[in-house]
Short mmCIF file of C-alpha atoms in Angstrom, two decimals:
data_model
loop_
_atom_site.label_atom_id
_atom_site.label_comp_id
_atom_site.label_asym_id
_atom_site.label_seq_id
_atom_site.Cartn_x
_atom_site.Cartn_y
_atom_site.Cartn_z
CA UNK A 1 -48.08 -7.87 70.24
CA UNK A 2 -49.18 -11.09 68.55
CA UNK A 3 -49.68 -12.63 72.02
CA UNK A 4 -51.80 -9.78 73.01
CA UNK A 5 -53.74 -10.43 70.02
CA UNK A 6 -54.58 -13.92 71.03
CA UNK A 7 -55.54 -12.99 74.38
CA UNK A 8 -57.90 -9.95 73.69
CA UNK A 9 -59.51 -12.53 70.86
CA UNK A 10 -60.04 -15.41 73.05
CA UNK A 11 -62.51 -16.57 75.90
CA UNK A 12 -63.14 -14.16 78.82
CA UNK A 13 -60.43 -14.59 81.67
CA UNK A 14 -60.73 -14.70 85.35
CA UNK A 15 -59.79 -11.55 86.64
CA UNK A 16 -57.90 -11.07 89.73
CA UNK A 17 -59.10 -7.82 90.59
CA UNK A 18 -57.86 -6.47 93.85
CA UNK A 19 -59.53 -4.46 96.78
CA UNK A 20 -56.85 -2.58 98.29
CA UNK A 21 -55.64 1.02 99.71
CA UNK A 22 -53.66 3.43 97.34
CA UNK A 23 -51.29 6.48 99.23
CA UNK A 24 -52.51 9.87 98.27
CA UNK A 25 -50.57 13.05 99.43
CA UNK A 26 -51.98 14.49 102.60
CA UNK A 27 -52.48 18.20 101.48
CA UNK A 28 -52.95 20.09 104.56
CA UNK A 29 -55.26 22.68 102.88
CA UNK A 30 -53.49 25.80 103.94
CA UNK A 31 -51.66 26.39 100.50
CA UNK A 32 -48.06 24.94 101.75
CA UNK A 33 -46.25 23.28 99.38
CA UNK A 34 -45.38 18.95 99.52
CA UNK A 35 -42.20 18.39 101.69
CA UNK A 36 -39.57 18.28 99.04
CA UNK A 37 -37.74 14.99 98.59
CA UNK A 38 -33.69 14.62 98.09
CA UNK A 39 -31.96 11.42 96.19
CA UNK A 40 -28.45 10.96 96.33
CA UNK A 41 -25.06 9.82 98.24
CA UNK A 42 -26.72 6.28 98.41
CA UNK A 43 -29.82 7.61 100.10
CA UNK A 44 -33.54 8.85 99.57
CA UNK A 45 -35.00 11.32 102.15
CA UNK A 46 -39.13 10.98 101.56
CA UNK A 47 -40.95 12.56 104.48
CA UNK A 48 -44.14 13.80 102.45
CA UNK A 49 -47.51 12.87 104.36
CA UNK A 50 -49.74 10.51 102.68
CA UNK A 51 -53.37 8.98 103.65
CA UNK A 52 -54.38 5.34 102.45
CA UNK A 53 -57.78 5.62 100.26
CA UNK A 54 -59.56 2.48 99.21
CA UNK A 55 -59.73 1.62 95.74
CA UNK A 56 -60.49 -1.69 93.28
CA UNK A 57 -57.65 -2.21 91.14
CA UNK A 58 -58.81 -3.74 88.01
CA UNK A 59 -57.09 -6.33 86.24
CA UNK A 60 -57.05 -5.59 82.55
CA UNK A 61 -55.55 -8.92 81.25
CA UNK A 62 -57.14 -10.01 78.25
CA UNK A 63 -57.86 -6.42 77.46
CA UNK A 64 -54.85 -4.80 76.88
CA UNK A 65 -55.65 -3.78 73.72
CA UNK A 66 -58.20 -0.80 75.02
CA UNK A 67 -55.34 1.08 76.72
CA UNK A 68 -52.63 2.96 75.05
CA UNK A 69 -50.15 5.62 75.73
CA UNK A 70 -52.38 8.45 73.65
CA UNK A 71 -55.68 7.15 74.82
CA UNK A 72 -55.09 6.22 78.51
CA UNK A 73 -51.49 7.53 79.35
CA UNK A 74 -50.05 3.52 79.53
CA UNK A 75 -49.73 0.82 77.28
CA UNK A 76 -48.83 -2.84 77.74
CA UNK A 77 -46.66 -4.94 74.95
CA UNK A 78 -45.01 -7.93 74.88
CA UNK A 79 -40.92 -7.74 74.21
CA UNK A 80 -38.43 -10.41 74.81
CA UNK A 81 -35.13 -8.85 76.01
CA UNK A 82 -31.68 -10.58 75.74
CA UNK A 83 -31.36 -9.75 79.35
CA UNK A 84 -32.15 -12.02 82.21
CA UNK A 85 -30.67 -10.71 85.90
CA UNK A 86 -30.32 -7.22 84.90
CA UNK A 87 -27.15 -7.25 87.47
CA UNK A 88 -24.44 -5.94 85.11
CA UNK A 89 -24.69 -1.96 84.87
CA UNK A 90 -22.68 -1.84 81.53
CA UNK A 91 -24.83 -4.44 79.84
CA UNK A 92 -28.15 -2.65 80.89
CA UNK A 93 -27.00 0.66 79.74
CA UNK A 94 -25.68 -0.79 76.35
CA UNK A 95 -27.95 -3.93 75.14
CA UNK A 96 -31.00 -3.42 77.36
CA UNK A 97 -30.81 0.66 76.61
CA UNK A 98 -30.91 -0.13 72.72
CA UNK A 99 -33.65 -2.72 73.15
CA UNK A 100 -35.48 0.16 74.79
CA UNK A 101 -35.03 2.56 72.08
CA UNK A 102 -35.79 0.47 69.40
CA UNK A 103 -39.24 -0.72 71.39
CA UNK A 104 -40.22 2.99 71.97
CA UNK A 105 -39.52 4.20 68.67
CA UNK A 106 -41.74 1.13 67.13
CA UNK A 107 -44.43 1.94 69.63
CA UNK A 108 -44.70 5.98 69.32
CA UNK A 109 -43.10 6.71 65.97
CA UNK A 110 -40.39 8.96 67.33
CA UNK A 111 -37.44 9.52 65.64
CA UNK A 112 -35.12 9.53 68.65
CA UNK A 113 -34.87 8.33 72.06
CA UNK A 114 -32.77 9.59 74.76
CA UNK A 115 -32.68 7.51 77.99
CA UNK A 116 -31.35 9.67 80.88
CA UNK A 117 -31.25 6.97 83.69
CA UNK A 118 -32.93 3.64 84.80
CA UNK A 119 -33.91 2.31 88.47
CA UNK A 120 -33.73 -1.55 89.58
CA UNK A 121 -35.77 -2.50 92.43
CA UNK A 122 -35.23 -5.83 94.57
CA UNK A 123 -35.71 -4.37 98.01
CA UNK A 124 -38.60 -4.70 100.49
CA UNK A 125 -42.09 -2.56 100.78
CA UNK A 126 -40.90 -0.39 103.71
CA UNK A 127 -37.13 0.01 102.08
CA UNK A 128 -37.54 4.16 102.43
CA UNK A 129 -37.14 3.62 106.18
CA UNK A 130 -33.73 1.57 106.08
CA UNK A 131 -31.88 4.59 106.69
CA UNK A 132 -28.42 5.75 105.64
CA UNK A 133 -27.62 3.99 102.17
CA UNK A 134 -31.14 2.89 101.57
CA UNK A 135 -30.91 3.26 97.77
CA UNK A 136 -28.72 -0.01 97.94
CA UNK A 137 -32.28 -1.79 99.21
CA UNK A 138 -34.47 0.16 96.49
CA UNK A 139 -37.82 -1.22 96.77
CA UNK A 140 -41.26 -0.35 95.35
CA UNK A 141 -42.68 3.43 95.51
CA UNK A 142 -45.88 3.02 97.23
CA UNK A 143 -47.03 6.37 96.90
CA UNK A 144 -49.42 8.04 93.96
CA UNK A 145 -47.16 10.21 91.46
CA UNK A 146 -45.83 11.07 88.22
CA UNK A 147 -42.30 11.50 87.91
CA UNK A 148 -42.02 14.66 86.14
CA UNK A 149 -44.92 17.51 86.30
CA UNK A 150 -45.43 19.73 82.93
CA UNK A 151 -42.90 22.02 83.92
CA UNK A 152 -40.55 19.25 85.25
CA UNK A 153 -40.53 17.70 81.99
CA UNK A 154 -39.17 20.56 80.49
CA UNK A 155 -36.50 21.04 83.02
CA UNK A 156 -35.23 17.61 82.46
CA UNK A 157 -35.11 18.34 78.49
CA UNK A 158 -33.14 21.41 79.31
CA UNK A 159 -30.80 19.34 81.68
CA UNK A 160 -30.09 16.70 79.35
CA UNK A 161 -30.18 18.41 75.93
CA UNK A 162 -29.28 22.19 76.75
CA UNK A 163 -27.58 23.12 73.36
CA UNK A 164 -30.99 21.78 71.49
CA UNK A 165 -33.62 22.50 74.11
CA UNK A 166 -34.86 25.75 72.84
CA UNK A 167 -35.58 23.99 69.57
CA UNK A 168 -36.61 20.97 70.83
CA UNK A 169 -39.81 22.31 72.84
CA UNK A 170 -41.18 23.77 69.82
CA UNK A 171 -41.81 20.04 68.71
CA UNK A 172 -43.14 17.36 70.41
CA UNK A 173 -41.55 15.63 73.16
CA UNK A 174 -42.61 12.98 75.62
CA UNK A 175 -41.34 11.18 78.78
CA UNK A 176 -42.12 7.56 79.02
CA UNK A 177 -40.75 5.23 81.49
CA UNK A 178 -40.45 1.38 80.41
CA UNK A 179 -41.18 -0.83 83.18
CA UNK A 180 -40.38 -4.68 83.15
CA UNK A 181 -40.29 -7.33 85.53
CA UNK A 182 -37.15 -8.87 86.25
CA UNK A 183 -39.21 -12.05 87.72
CA UNK A 184 -42.89 -12.62 87.68
CA UNK A 185 -44.67 -9.98 89.80
CA UNK A 186 -46.67 -11.04 92.53
CA UNK A 187 -45.84 -9.23 95.43
CA UNK A 188 -46.46 -5.16 95.29
CA UNK A 189 -47.45 -5.09 91.80
CA UNK A 190 -47.72 -1.88 89.68
CA UNK A 191 -51.23 -0.01 89.08
CA UNK A 192 -51.57 2.68 86.64
CA UNK A 193 -54.43 5.11 86.61
CA UNK A 194 -56.75 6.00 83.29
CA UNK A 195 -55.61 9.80 82.57
CA UNK A 196 -58.87 10.33 81.16
CA UNK A 197 -60.20 10.14 84.85
CA UNK A 198 -57.53 12.40 86.37
CA UNK A 199 -58.24 15.99 86.39
CA UNK A 200 -55.16 18.37 86.04
CA UNK A 201 -56.69 20.03 89.35
CA UNK A 202 -55.87 16.65 91.23
CA UNK A 203 -52.12 17.30 90.56
CA UNK A 204 -49.77 19.24 92.90
CA UNK A 205 -46.32 20.05 91.59
CA UNK A 206 -43.50 19.13 94.10
CA UNK A 207 -39.61 19.33 94.66
CA UNK A 208 -37.74 16.14 93.71
CA UNK A 209 -33.70 16.87 93.83
CA UNK A 210 -31.81 13.66 92.73
CA UNK A 211 -27.84 13.80 92.08
CA UNK A 212 -27.92 17.67 91.97
CA UNK A 213 -30.87 17.99 89.44
CA UNK A 214 -33.58 20.32 90.99
CA UNK A 215 -36.58 18.31 89.45
CA UNK A 216 -40.30 18.35 89.65
CA UNK A 217 -42.83 16.00 90.03
CA UNK A 218 -46.60 15.55 90.63
CA UNK A 219 -48.12 14.40 93.93
CA UNK A 220 -51.57 13.52 93.99
CA UNK A 221 -55.14 14.93 95.80
CA UNK A 222 -57.17 12.05 96.34
CA UNK A 223 -60.36 11.58 94.20
CA UNK A 224 -62.64 8.74 94.17
CA UNK A 225 -63.04 8.82 90.53
CA UNK A 226 -59.66 7.89 89.85
CA UNK A 227 -59.60 4.58 87.61
CA UNK A 228 -56.72 2.34 88.44
CA UNK A 229 -55.45 -0.80 86.55
CA UNK A 230 -52.74 -3.23 86.46
CA UNK A 231 -52.02 -6.85 84.72
CA UNK A 232 -51.71 -9.59 87.27
CA UNK A 233 -48.91 -12.19 86.96
CA UNK A 234 -46.60 -9.76 85.00
CA UNK A 235 -43.72 -11.67 83.42
CA UNK A 236 -40.39 -10.85 82.23
CA UNK A 237 -41.86 -10.35 78.72
CA UNK A 238 -44.95 -8.04 80.16
CA UNK A 239 -43.40 -4.31 79.61
CA UNK A 240 -45.79 -1.79 80.90
CA UNK A 241 -45.10 1.70 79.17
CA UNK A 242 -46.06 4.43 81.40
CA UNK A 243 -46.03 8.28 80.09
CA UNK A 244 -45.12 10.80 82.64
CA UNK A 245 -45.53 13.34 80.04
CA UNK A 246 -46.58 14.75 76.67
CA UNK A 247 -46.31 18.15 74.95
CA UNK A 248 -49.20 17.67 72.92
CA UNK A 249 -52.39 18.71 74.70
CA UNK A 250 -55.06 16.72 72.87
CA UNK A 251 -53.94 13.16 74.05
CA UNK A 252 -53.12 11.58 77.45
CA UNK A 253 -50.69 13.81 79.02
CA UNK A 254 -49.42 11.56 82.08
CA UNK A 255 -50.38 8.40 84.26
CA UNK A 256 -50.82 8.31 87.68
CA UNK A 257 -48.62 5.14 89.05
CA UNK A 258 -48.07 3.36 92.30
CA UNK A 259 -46.86 0.00 93.54
CA UNK A 260 -49.64 -1.41 95.84
CA UNK A 261 -50.31 -4.38 98.02
CA UNK A 262 -52.40 -7.73 96.93
CA UNK A 263 -53.09 -9.31 100.33
CA UNK A 264 -53.35 -12.75 98.61
CA UNK A 265 -49.48 -12.39 97.98
CA UNK A 266 -48.25 -10.30 100.76
CA UNK A 267 -45.51 -12.88 102.02
CA UNK A 268 -44.03 -13.39 98.84
CA UNK A 269 -40.45 -12.65 98.08
CA UNK A 270 -39.62 -8.74 97.29
CA UNK A 271 -40.58 -7.49 93.90
CA UNK A 272 -38.13 -7.44 91.50
CA UNK A 273 -38.38 -4.93 88.61
CA UNK A 274 -36.46 -2.41 86.44
CA UNK A 275 -37.75 0.83 84.79
CA UNK A 276 -36.08 2.68 82.18
CA UNK A 277 -36.60 6.70 81.72
CA UNK A 278 -36.83 7.99 78.18
CA UNK A 279 -37.23 11.24 76.63
CA UNK A 280 -39.25 10.66 73.33
CA UNK A 281 -38.33 13.20 70.73
CA UNK A 282 -40.05 13.85 67.32
CA UNK A 283 -39.16 16.13 64.59
CA UNK A 284 -42.14 18.14 64.15
#
């Protein structure tokens, strides 16, 4: 956080804003539900129709402190990890998970963090089309979405903590993704939308089954009022916290997110990143 403070209190920085397209769900307008997604047995099946819409994605470098989980639904922090390559699964689930839990407790003030999975991405942009066992080449998700709908968040809570869920839903809880580069990000950076510019009417609940968990997420109807942001040239020490759900209704409750193409770096090596999905639990 000290490094962020130095950036925001210093001189104005050159911005690397990007003119690009973001992919939104193609609503057929007949009331039909989005095509379900199935993930498991080494592959993902995603046949939802999306359309590309033009946006300017604004670089927030030097203005990180203007965004927070409760204000805009996302937050950038500086954090040094003991992990470097994120190859050893045991080390990720022990050492890195512990780091993530401490980081979220510090940022949110929550008393308990439960990590329910993580995703490492090193694959090409169009990895979905690689066929059987495409999860071995998992790459960026280039479709606007939120990982859990409001109902989907409760489904996840009840799936992970079935014996406690009836009491936990009476208190505040969140789902927050901790997103970190494994190497400096140039190709296919991640964008997040200011939650204040996204109405609930823009969100459509969709089925996503992963390893037998019957989840529900948000897909998104296009709205030119959405304001998209990112941080240019994120390094391994730049961590993006993305709120997917908050039971508290007086704050930002979710942040749309998507990878996008920056034409200036189209020919760079495939992006490498890790995201850790966390239930954030409070005692009241």
